[in-house]
Short mmCIF file of C-alpha atoms in Angstrom, two decimals:
data_model
loop_
_atom_site.label_atom_id
_atom_site.label_comp_id
_atom_site.label_asym_id
_atom_site.label_seq_id
_atom_site.Cartn_x
_atom_site.Cartn_y
_atom_site.Cartn_z
CA PRO A 1 16.99 0.61 -6.77
CA VAL A 2 13.71 2.30 -5.91
CA PHE A 3 11.69 0.77 -3.06
CA LEU A 4 8.03 1.64 -2.48
CA PHE A 5 6.43 1.52 0.97
CA PHE A 6 2.72 0.73 0.92
CA SER A 7 -0.04 1.50 3.39
CA VAL A 8 -3.80 1.66 3.09
CA ASN A 9 -5.21 5.07 3.98
CA SER A 10 -6.61 5.11 7.56
CA SER A 11 -5.70 1.43 8.12
CA GLY A 12 -3.24 2.17 10.92
CA HIS A 13 -0.45 0.07 9.41
CA PHE A 14 2.04 -0.35 6.60
CA CYS A 15 1.22 -3.35 4.44
CA GLY A 16 4.31 -3.98 2.33
CA ILE A 17 7.43 -3.07 0.43
CA ALA A 18 7.96 -3.50 -3.31
CA GLN A 19 10.92 -2.80 -5.55
CA MET A 20 10.28 -0.88 -8.74
CA MET A 21 11.44 -3.19 -11.57
CA SER A 22 10.72 -1.14 -14.69
CA GLU A 23 10.42 2.39 -15.92
CA VAL A 24 7.01 4.01 -15.95
CA ASP A 25 5.12 3.11 -19.12
CA TRP A 26 3.04 6.21 -19.85
CA GLU A 27 1.22 4.48 -22.73
CA LYS A 28 -0.36 1.71 -20.63
CA CYS A 29 -3.37 1.97 -18.37
CA SER A 30 -3.76 -0.95 -15.98
CA GLY A 31 -7.49 -0.43 -15.38
CA HIS A 32 -7.11 -1.30 -11.68
CA TRP A 33 -8.14 2.08 -10.33
CA ALA A 34 -11.67 3.24 -9.63
CA GLN A 35 -10.58 6.76 -10.60
CA GLU A 36 -9.06 7.44 -13.99
CA LYS A 37 -6.49 9.94 -12.76
CA TRP A 38 -3.61 7.43 -12.77
CA LYS A 39 -2.81 6.62 -16.39
CA SER A 40 0.40 4.61 -16.43
CA GLU A 41 1.98 1.50 -14.99
CA PHE A 42 5.28 -0.04 -13.98
CA LYS A 43 6.38 -3.46 -12.78
CA VAL A 44 7.17 -4.21 -9.14
CA LYS A 45 8.64 -7.13 -7.23
CA TRP A 46 7.08 -7.59 -3.81
CA ILE A 47 9.67 -7.89 -1.05
CA PHE A 48 7.33 -8.04 1.98
CA VAL A 49 3.55 -8.24 2.22
CA LYS A 50 2.42 -8.09 5.84
CA ASP A 51 0.65 -5.74 8.22
CA VAL A 52 2.90 -3.76 10.57
CA PRO A 53 1.17 -1.31 12.96
CA ASN A 54 2.04 2.37 12.68
CA ARG A 55 3.16 2.43 16.33
CA GLU A 56 6.28 0.53 15.25
CA PHE A 57 7.34 3.48 13.03
CA ARG A 58 6.24 6.63 14.88
CA HIS A 59 9.76 7.31 16.17
CA ILE A 60 11.05 7.67 12.59
CA LYS A 61 10.81 11.35 11.64
CA LEU A 62 11.27 12.81 8.16
CA ALA A 63 13.16 16.11 7.94
CA ASN A 64 11.84 16.52 4.39
CA ASN A 65 8.25 16.37 5.72
CA GLU A 66 8.33 18.94 8.57
CA ASN A 67 9.84 16.32 10.94
CA LYS A 68 6.55 14.42 10.96
CA PRO A 69 6.61 10.66 11.60
CA VAL A 70 6.97 8.48 8.52
CA THR A 71 3.42 7.29 9.28
CA ASN A 72 2.16 10.77 8.29
CA SER A 73 3.56 10.48 4.76
CA ARG A 74 1.44 11.06 1.69
CA ASP A 75 1.57 9.38 -1.72
CA THR A 76 4.95 9.84 -3.40
CA GLN A 77 6.68 10.97 -0.18
CA GLU A 78 10.43 10.43 -0.56
CA VAL A 79 12.00 8.73 2.46
CA PRO A 80 15.70 9.49 3.00
CA LEU A 81 18.06 6.49 2.99
CA VAL A 82 18.71 6.34 6.75
CA GLN A 83 15.00 6.37 7.60
CA ALA A 84 14.16 4.03 4.70
CA LYS A 85 16.59 1.45 6.09
CA GLN A 86 14.92 1.76 9.50
CA VAL A 87 11.48 1.20 7.97
CA MET A 88 12.71 -1.79 5.98
CA GLN A 89 14.34 -3.38 9.03
CA ILE A 90 11.19 -2.98 11.13
CA ILE A 91 9.02 -4.51 8.40
CA ARG A 92 11.53 -7.32 7.85
CA ASP A 93 11.72 -8.21 11.56
CA PHE A 94 8.07 -7.74 12.57
CA LYS A 95 6.15 -10.96 13.20
CA SER A 96 2.75 -10.51 11.58
CA SER A 97 -0.13 -12.91 11.12
CA THR A 98 -2.16 -10.73 8.73
CA SER A 99 -1.64 -9.05 5.38
CA VAL A 100 -3.49 -6.99 2.81
CA PHE A 101 -4.37 -10.28 1.10
CA ASP A 102 -6.72 -11.04 4.01
CA ASP A 103 -8.53 -7.80 3.20
CA PHE A 104 -8.86 -8.77 -0.46
CA LEU A 105 -10.67 -11.97 0.51
CA TYR A 106 -13.05 -10.01 2.74
CA TYR A 107 -13.91 -7.49 0.02
CA GLU A 108 -14.29 -10.18 -2.65
CA GLN A 109 -16.72 -12.09 -0.40
CA ASP A 110 -18.59 -8.90 0.40
CA GLU A 111 -18.85 -8.07 -3.31
CA GLU A 112 -20.11 -11.59 -4.13
CA GLU A 113 -22.71 -11.43 -1.36
CA GLY A 114 -23.88 -8.04 -2.61
CA ALA A 115 -24.19 -9.37 -6.17
CA ALA A 116 -26.11 -12.42 -4.97
CA ALA A 117 -28.48 -10.23 -2.96
CA ALA A 118 -29.07 -7.99 -5.97
CA GLU A 119 -29.96 -11.03 -8.10
CA THR A 120 -32.53 -12.30 -5.58
CA ASP A 121 -34.06 -8.86 -5.09
CA GLY A 122 -34.58 -8.36 -8.82
CA PRO A 123 -35.02 -4.96 -10.42
CA SER A 124 -36.22 -2.20 -8.12
CA LYS A 125 -39.83 -1.05 -8.49
CA LYS A 126 -40.64 2.63 -8.40
#
């Protein structure tokens, strides 16, 4: 199986693990991205969705990434099996009270408030 580790850039934490459940479908475009540079999709099954601070992982170094901590990984960084098991165990065992879903609610509310403000302001006058 292929497992994907997720983090939000500059968030200071990992936010989940998903298992890849299908091949990449190069004909589909999910429409979820603000930029059009990602033009395919695949199915995932979420294993964990929770925030785990980067400090919990800094001791895990990746030989295939100049021995940098796993927290310095970029998109598509392969994590060797030994280190991947360490990351998975830390995420599994970490007691967290927040997740990326909390962030979604914040941004949805912020977007709704911005739309409501735009409606009350009306069109801009130049």
